[in-house]
mmCIF file of C-alpha atoms in Angstrom:
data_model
loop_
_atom_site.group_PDB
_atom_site.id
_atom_site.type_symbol
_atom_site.label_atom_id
_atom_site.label_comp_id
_atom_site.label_asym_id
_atom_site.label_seq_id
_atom_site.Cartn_x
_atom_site.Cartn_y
_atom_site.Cartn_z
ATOM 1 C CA UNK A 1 0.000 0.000 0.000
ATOM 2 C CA UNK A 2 1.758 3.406 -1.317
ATOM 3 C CA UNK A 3 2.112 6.174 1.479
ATOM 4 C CA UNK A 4 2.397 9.536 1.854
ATOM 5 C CA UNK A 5 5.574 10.712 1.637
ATOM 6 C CA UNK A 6 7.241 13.391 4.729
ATOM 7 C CA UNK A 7 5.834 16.873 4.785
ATOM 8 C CA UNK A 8 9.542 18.219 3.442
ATOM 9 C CA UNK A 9 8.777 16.015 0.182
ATOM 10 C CA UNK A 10 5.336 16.821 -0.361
ATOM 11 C CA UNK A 11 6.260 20.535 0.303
ATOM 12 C CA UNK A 12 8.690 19.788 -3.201
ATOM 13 C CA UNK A 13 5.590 18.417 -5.367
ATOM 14 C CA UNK A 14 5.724 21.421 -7.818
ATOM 15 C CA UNK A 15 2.301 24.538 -7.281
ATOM 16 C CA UNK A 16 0.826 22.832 -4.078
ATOM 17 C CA UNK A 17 -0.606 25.274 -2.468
ATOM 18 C CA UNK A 18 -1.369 25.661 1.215
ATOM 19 C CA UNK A 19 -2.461 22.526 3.470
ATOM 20 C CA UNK A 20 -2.434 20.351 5.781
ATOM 21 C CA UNK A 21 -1.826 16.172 6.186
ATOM 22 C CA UNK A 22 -4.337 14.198 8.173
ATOM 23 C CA UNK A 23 -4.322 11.228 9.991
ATOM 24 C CA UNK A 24 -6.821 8.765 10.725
ATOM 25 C CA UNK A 25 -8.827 9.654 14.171
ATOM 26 C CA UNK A 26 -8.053 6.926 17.018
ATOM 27 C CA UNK A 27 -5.217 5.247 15.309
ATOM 28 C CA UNK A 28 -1.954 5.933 17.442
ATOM 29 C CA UNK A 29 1.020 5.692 15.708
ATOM 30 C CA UNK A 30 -0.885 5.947 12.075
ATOM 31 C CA UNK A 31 1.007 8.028 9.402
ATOM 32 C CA UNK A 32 -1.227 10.656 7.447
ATOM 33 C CA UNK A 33 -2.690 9.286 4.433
ATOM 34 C CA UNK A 34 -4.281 12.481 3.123
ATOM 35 C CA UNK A 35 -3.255 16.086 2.214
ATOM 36 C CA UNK A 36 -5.877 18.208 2.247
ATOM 37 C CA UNK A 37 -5.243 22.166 0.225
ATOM 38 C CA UNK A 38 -6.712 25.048 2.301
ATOM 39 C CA UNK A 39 -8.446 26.647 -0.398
ATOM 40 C CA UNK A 40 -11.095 25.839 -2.435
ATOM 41 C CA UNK A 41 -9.950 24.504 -5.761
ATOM 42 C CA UNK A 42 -9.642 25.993 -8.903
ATOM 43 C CA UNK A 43 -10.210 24.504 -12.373
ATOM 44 C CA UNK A 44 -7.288 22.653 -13.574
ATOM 45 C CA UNK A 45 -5.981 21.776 -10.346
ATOM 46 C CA UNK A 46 -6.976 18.332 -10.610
ATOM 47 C CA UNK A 47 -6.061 17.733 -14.041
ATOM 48 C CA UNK A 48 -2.322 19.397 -13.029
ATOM 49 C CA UNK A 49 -2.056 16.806 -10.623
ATOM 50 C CA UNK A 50 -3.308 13.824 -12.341
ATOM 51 C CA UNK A 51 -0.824 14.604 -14.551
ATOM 52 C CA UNK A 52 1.789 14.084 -12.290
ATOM 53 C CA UNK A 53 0.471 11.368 -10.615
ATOM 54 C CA UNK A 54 3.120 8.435 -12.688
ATOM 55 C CA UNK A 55 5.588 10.809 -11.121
ATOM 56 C CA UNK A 56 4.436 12.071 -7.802
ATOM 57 C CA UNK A 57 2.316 8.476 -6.991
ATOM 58 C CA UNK A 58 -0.376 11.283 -5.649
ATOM 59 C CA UNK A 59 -3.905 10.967 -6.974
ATOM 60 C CA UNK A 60 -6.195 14.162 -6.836
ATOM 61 C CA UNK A 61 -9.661 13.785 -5.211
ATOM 62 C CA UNK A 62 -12.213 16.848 -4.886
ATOM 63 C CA UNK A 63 -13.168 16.603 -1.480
ATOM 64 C CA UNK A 64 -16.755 17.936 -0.406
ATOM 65 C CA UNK A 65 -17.391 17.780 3.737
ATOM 66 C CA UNK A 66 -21.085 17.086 5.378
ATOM 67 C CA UNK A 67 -21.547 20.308 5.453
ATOM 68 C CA UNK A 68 -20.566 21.316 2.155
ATOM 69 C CA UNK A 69 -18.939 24.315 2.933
ATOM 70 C CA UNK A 70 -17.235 22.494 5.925
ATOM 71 C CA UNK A 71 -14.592 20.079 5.539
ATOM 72 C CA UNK A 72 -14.809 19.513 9.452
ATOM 73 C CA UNK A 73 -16.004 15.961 8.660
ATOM 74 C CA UNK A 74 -15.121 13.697 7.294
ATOM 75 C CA UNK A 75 -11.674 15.043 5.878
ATOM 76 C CA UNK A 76 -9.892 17.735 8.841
ATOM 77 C CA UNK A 77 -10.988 15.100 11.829
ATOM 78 C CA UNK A 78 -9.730 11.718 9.966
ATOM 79 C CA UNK A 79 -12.862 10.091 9.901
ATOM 80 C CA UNK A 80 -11.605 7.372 8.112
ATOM 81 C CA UNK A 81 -10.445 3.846 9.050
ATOM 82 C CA UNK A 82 -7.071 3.634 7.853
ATOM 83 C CA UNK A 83 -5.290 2.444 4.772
ATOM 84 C CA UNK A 84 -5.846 -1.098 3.285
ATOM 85 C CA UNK A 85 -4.581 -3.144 0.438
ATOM 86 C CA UNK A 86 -7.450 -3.609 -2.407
ATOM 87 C CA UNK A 87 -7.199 -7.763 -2.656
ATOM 88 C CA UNK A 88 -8.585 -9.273 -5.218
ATOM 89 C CA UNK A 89 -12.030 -9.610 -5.474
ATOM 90 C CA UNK A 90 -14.518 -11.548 -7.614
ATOM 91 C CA UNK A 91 -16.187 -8.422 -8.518
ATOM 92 C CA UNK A 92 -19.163 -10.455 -10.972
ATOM 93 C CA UNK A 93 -19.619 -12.344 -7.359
ATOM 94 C CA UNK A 94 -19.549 -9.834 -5.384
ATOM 95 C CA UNK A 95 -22.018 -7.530 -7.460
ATOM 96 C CA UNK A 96 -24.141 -10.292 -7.720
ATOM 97 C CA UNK A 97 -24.683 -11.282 -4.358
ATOM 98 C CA UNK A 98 -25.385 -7.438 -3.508
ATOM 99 C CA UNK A 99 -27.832 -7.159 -6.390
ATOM 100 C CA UNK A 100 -29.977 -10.338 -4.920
ATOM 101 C CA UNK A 101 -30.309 -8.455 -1.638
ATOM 102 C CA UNK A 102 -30.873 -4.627 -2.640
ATOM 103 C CA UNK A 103 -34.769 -4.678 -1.874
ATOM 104 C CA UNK A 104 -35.008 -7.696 0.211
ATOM 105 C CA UNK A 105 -37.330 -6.865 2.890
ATOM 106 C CA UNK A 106 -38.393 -3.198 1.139
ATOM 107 C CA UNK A 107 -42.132 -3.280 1.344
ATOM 108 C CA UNK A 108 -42.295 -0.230 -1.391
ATOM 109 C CA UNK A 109 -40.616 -2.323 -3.674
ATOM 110 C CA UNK A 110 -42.359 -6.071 -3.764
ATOM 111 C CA UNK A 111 -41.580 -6.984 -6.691
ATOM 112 C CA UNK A 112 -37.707 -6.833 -6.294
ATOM 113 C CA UNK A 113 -34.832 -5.014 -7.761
ATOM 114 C CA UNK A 114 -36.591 -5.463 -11.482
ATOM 115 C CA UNK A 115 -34.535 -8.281 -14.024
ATOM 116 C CA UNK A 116 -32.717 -11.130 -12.719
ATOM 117 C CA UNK A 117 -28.463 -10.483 -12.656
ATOM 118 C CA UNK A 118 -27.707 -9.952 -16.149
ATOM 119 C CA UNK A 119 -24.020 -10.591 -15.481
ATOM 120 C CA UNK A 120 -21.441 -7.841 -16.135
ATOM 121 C CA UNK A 121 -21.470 -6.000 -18.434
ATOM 122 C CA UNK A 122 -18.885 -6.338 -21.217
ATOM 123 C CA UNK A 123 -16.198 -3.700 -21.507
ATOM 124 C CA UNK A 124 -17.480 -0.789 -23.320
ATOM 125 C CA UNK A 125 -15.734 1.551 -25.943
ATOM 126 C CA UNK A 126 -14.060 4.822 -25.118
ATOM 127 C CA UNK A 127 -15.164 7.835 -26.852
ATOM 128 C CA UNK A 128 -13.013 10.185 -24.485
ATOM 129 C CA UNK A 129 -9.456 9.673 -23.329
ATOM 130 C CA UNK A 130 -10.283 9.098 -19.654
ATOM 131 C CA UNK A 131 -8.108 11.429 -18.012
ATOM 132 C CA UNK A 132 -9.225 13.962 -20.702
ATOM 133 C CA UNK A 133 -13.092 13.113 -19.357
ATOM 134 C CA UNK A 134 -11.751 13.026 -16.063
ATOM 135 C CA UNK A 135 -10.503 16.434 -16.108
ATOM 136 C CA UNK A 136 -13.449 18.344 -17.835
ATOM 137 C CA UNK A 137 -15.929 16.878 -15.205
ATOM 138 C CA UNK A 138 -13.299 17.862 -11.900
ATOM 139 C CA UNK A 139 -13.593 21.276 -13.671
ATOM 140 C CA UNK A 140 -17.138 21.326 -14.083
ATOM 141 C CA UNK A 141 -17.689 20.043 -10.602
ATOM 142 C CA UNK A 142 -15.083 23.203 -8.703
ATOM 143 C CA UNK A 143 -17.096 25.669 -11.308
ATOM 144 C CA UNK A 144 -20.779 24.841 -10.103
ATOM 145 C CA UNK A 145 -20.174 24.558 -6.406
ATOM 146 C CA UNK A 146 -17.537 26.579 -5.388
ATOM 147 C CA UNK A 147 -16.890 24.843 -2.498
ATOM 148 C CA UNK A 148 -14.808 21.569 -3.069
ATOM 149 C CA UNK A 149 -10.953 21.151 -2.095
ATOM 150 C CA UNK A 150 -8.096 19.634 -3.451
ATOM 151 C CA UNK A 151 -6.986 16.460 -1.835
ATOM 152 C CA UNK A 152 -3.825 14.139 -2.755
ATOM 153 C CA UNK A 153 -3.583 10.331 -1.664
ATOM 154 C CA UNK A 154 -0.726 8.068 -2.124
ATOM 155 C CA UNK A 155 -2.342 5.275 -4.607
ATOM 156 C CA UNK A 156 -1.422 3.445 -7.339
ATOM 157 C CA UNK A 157 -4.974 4.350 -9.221
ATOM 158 C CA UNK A 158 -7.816 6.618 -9.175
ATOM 159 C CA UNK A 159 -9.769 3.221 -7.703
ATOM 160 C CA UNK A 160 -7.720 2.730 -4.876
ATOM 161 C CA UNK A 161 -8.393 5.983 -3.052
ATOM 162 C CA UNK A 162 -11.176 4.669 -1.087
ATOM 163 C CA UNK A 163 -9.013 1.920 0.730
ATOM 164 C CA UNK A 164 -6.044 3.978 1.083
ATOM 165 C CA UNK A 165 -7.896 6.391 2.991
ATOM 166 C CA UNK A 166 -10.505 4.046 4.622
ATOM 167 C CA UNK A 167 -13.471 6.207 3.420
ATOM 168 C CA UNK A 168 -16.635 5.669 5.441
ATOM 169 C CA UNK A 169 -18.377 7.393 2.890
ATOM 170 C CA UNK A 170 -20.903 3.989 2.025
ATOM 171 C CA UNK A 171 -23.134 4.541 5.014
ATOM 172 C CA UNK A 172 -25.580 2.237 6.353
ATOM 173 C CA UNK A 173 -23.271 -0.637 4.349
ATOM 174 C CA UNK A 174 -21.262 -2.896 5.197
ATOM 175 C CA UNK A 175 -18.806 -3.228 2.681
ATOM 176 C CA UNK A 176 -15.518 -2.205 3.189
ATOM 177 C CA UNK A 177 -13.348 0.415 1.204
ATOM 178 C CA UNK A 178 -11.141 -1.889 -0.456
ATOM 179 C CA UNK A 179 -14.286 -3.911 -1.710
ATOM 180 C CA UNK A 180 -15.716 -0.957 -3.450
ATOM 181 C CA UNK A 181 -11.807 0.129 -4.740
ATOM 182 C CA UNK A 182 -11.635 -3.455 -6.031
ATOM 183 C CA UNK A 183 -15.025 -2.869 -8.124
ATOM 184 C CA UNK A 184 -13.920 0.737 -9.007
ATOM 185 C CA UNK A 185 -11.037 -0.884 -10.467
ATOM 186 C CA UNK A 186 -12.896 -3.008 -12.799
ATOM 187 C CA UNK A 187 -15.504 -0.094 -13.723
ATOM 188 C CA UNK A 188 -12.100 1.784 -14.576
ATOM 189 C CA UNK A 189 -10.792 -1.131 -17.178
ATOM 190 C CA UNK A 190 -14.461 -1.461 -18.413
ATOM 191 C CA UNK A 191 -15.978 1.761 -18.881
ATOM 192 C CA UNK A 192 -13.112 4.569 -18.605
ATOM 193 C CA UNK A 193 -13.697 5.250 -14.870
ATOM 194 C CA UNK A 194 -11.655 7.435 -12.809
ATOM 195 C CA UNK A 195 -12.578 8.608 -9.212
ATOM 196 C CA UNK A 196 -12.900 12.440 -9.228
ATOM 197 C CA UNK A 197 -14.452 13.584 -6.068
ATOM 198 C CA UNK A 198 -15.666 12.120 -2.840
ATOM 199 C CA UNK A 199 -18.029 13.708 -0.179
ATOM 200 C CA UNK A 200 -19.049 12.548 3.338
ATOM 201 C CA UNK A 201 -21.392 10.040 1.623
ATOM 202 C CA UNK A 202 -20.769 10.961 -2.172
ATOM 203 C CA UNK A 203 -18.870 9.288 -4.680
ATOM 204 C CA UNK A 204 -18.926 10.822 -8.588
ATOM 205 C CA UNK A 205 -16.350 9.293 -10.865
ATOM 206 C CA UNK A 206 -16.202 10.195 -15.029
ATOM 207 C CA UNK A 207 -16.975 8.356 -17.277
ATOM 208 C CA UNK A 208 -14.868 8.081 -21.181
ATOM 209 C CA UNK A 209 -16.468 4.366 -22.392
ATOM 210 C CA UNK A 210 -20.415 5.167 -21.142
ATOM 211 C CA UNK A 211 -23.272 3.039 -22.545
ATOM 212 C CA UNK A 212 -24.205 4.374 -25.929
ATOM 213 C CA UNK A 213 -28.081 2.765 -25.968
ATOM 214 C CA UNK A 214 -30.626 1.414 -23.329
ATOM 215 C CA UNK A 215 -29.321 -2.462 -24.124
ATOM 216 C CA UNK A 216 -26.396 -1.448 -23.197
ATOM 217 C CA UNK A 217 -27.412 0.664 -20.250
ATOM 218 C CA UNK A 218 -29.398 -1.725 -18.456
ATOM 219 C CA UNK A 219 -26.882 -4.159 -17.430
ATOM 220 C CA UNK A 220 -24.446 -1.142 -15.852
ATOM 221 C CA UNK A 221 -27.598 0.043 -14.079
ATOM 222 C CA UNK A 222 -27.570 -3.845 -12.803
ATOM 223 C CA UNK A 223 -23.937 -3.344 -11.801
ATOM 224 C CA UNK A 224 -25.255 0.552 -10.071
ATOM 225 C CA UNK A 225 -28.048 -1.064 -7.733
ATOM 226 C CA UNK A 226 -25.459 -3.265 -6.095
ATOM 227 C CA UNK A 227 -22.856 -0.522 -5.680
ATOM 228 C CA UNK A 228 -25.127 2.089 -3.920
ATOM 229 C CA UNK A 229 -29.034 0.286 -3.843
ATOM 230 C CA UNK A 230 -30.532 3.931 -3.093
ATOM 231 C CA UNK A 231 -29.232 5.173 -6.504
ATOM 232 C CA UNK A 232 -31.843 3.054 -8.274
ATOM 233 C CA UNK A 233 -34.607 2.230 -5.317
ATOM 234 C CA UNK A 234 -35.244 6.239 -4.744
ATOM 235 C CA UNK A 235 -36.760 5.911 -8.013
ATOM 236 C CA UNK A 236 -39.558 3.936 -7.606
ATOM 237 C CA UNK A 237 -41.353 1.459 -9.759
ATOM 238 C CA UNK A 238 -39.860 1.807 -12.643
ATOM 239 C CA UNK A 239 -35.934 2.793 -11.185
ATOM 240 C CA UNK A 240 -34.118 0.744 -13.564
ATOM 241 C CA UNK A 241 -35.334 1.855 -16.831
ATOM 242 C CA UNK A 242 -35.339 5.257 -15.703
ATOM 243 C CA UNK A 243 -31.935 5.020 -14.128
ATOM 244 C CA UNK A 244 -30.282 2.998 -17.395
ATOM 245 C CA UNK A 245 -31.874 5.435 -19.625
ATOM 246 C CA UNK A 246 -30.220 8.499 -17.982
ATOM 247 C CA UNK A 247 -26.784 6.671 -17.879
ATOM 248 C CA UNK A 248 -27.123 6.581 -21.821
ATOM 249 C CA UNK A 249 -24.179 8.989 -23.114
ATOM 250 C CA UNK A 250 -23.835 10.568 -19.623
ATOM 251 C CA UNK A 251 -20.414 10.827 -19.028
ATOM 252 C CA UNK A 252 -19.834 11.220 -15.187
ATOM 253 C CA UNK A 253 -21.686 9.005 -12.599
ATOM 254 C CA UNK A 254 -22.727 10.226 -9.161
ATOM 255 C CA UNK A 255 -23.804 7.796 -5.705
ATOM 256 C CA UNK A 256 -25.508 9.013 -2.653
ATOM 257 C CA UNK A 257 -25.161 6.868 0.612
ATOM 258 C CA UNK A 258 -28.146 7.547 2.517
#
């Protein structure tokens, strides 16, 4: 697992600007295993640093706290659980099994979770270079809100931020970091992923291979329902259609914990 390196290095990683390193809370002895800037972003700061990242071994992450505006929790306190190594993980088995259960027991939604597991869905083809895609959407995120900060975490991909920092951020869940890292990981080789920004109990990523039709759609909505249920089940009768339908040329994806 890749760590940060000593405050005197990261001070030499080339236009960082103000911040501060943070540990996780009730770990004695733990190391810091994210850098958090001061200020609010500004476009192209994630993009510079992605850039660097074969060199620096720092990925970027827009952070956004519970309070939007306040970055109090999760990220200043280290409300995090501590790095991990992202194992491997029979993702298709994993997915599966979390598909089965996603409205077991929900007595708005009877009828279940729609089709039966379709499988995974195949790669798809890239109609953006995904840094490229990553880097318009980090922009397009700091320009609406105003609010989100630059973060850097020692990983060796976009995917493995979650486990390196032991993000809580999948409330109500109990599936660890590295499991959702391992299945970011193969949403990155199949459909251009690349983690952007993370919240208190937000996840967006971009998207550079999205589905191009509803066939195509409707087996990553599948894949959606047993990453983060409440993506698809706040819909309603009717969720998966309307969820796979959206996801149709959309390039960025967005999940809500609640």
């Amino acid at each position: 697992m890749p760590r940060l390196p000593p405050p005197d290095l990261l001070a030499a990683v080339p236009d960082l600007p103000p911040g501060r390193l943070v540990a996780p809370a009730g770990m004695p002895g733990a190391g810091p295993v994210l850098w958090v800037g001061e200020a609010p972003a500004a476009p192209g700061d994630w993009a510079r640093h992605a850039g660097r990242h074969p060199v620096t071994g720092l990925w970027p992450v827009l952070l956004e706290g519970l309070d939007r505006d306040d970055l109090e929790r999760p990220w200043l306190v280290g409300e995090f659980s501590g790095p991990a190594d992202v194992v491997p993980v029979d993702v298709e088995a994993f997915l599966a099994g979390q598909h089965a259960g996603a409205l077991e027991g929900d007595e708005e939604h009877p009828d279940g979770p729609g089709p039966a597991w379709p499988g995974l869905s195949p790669a798809l083809p890239a109609v953006e270079d995904p840094l490229a895609a990553a880097a318009r959407f980090a922009d397009e995120l700091v320009t609406r809100s105003g609010h989100h900060h630059l973060g850097l975490v020692a990983a060796d991909r976009g995917a493995d931020v979650l486990a390196a920092i032991g993000w809580f951020g999948a409330v109500n869940s109990d599936v660890a970091p590295a499991t959702l890292s391992a299945v970011l990981r193969s949403w990155e080789d199949r459909f251009g992923v690349r983690v952007v920004a993370l919240g208190f109990d937000t996840l967006h990523v971009s998207v550079a291979a999205p589905p191009a039709s509803l066939p195509q759609a409707l087996p990553v909505t599948a894949e959606h329902l047993a990453f983060c249920p409440g993506e698809v089940t706040q819909l309603g009768p009717g969720g998966v259609r309307e969820h796979a339908a959206a996801l149709v040329g959309h390039r960025a994806w967005g999940f809500w914990w609640d």
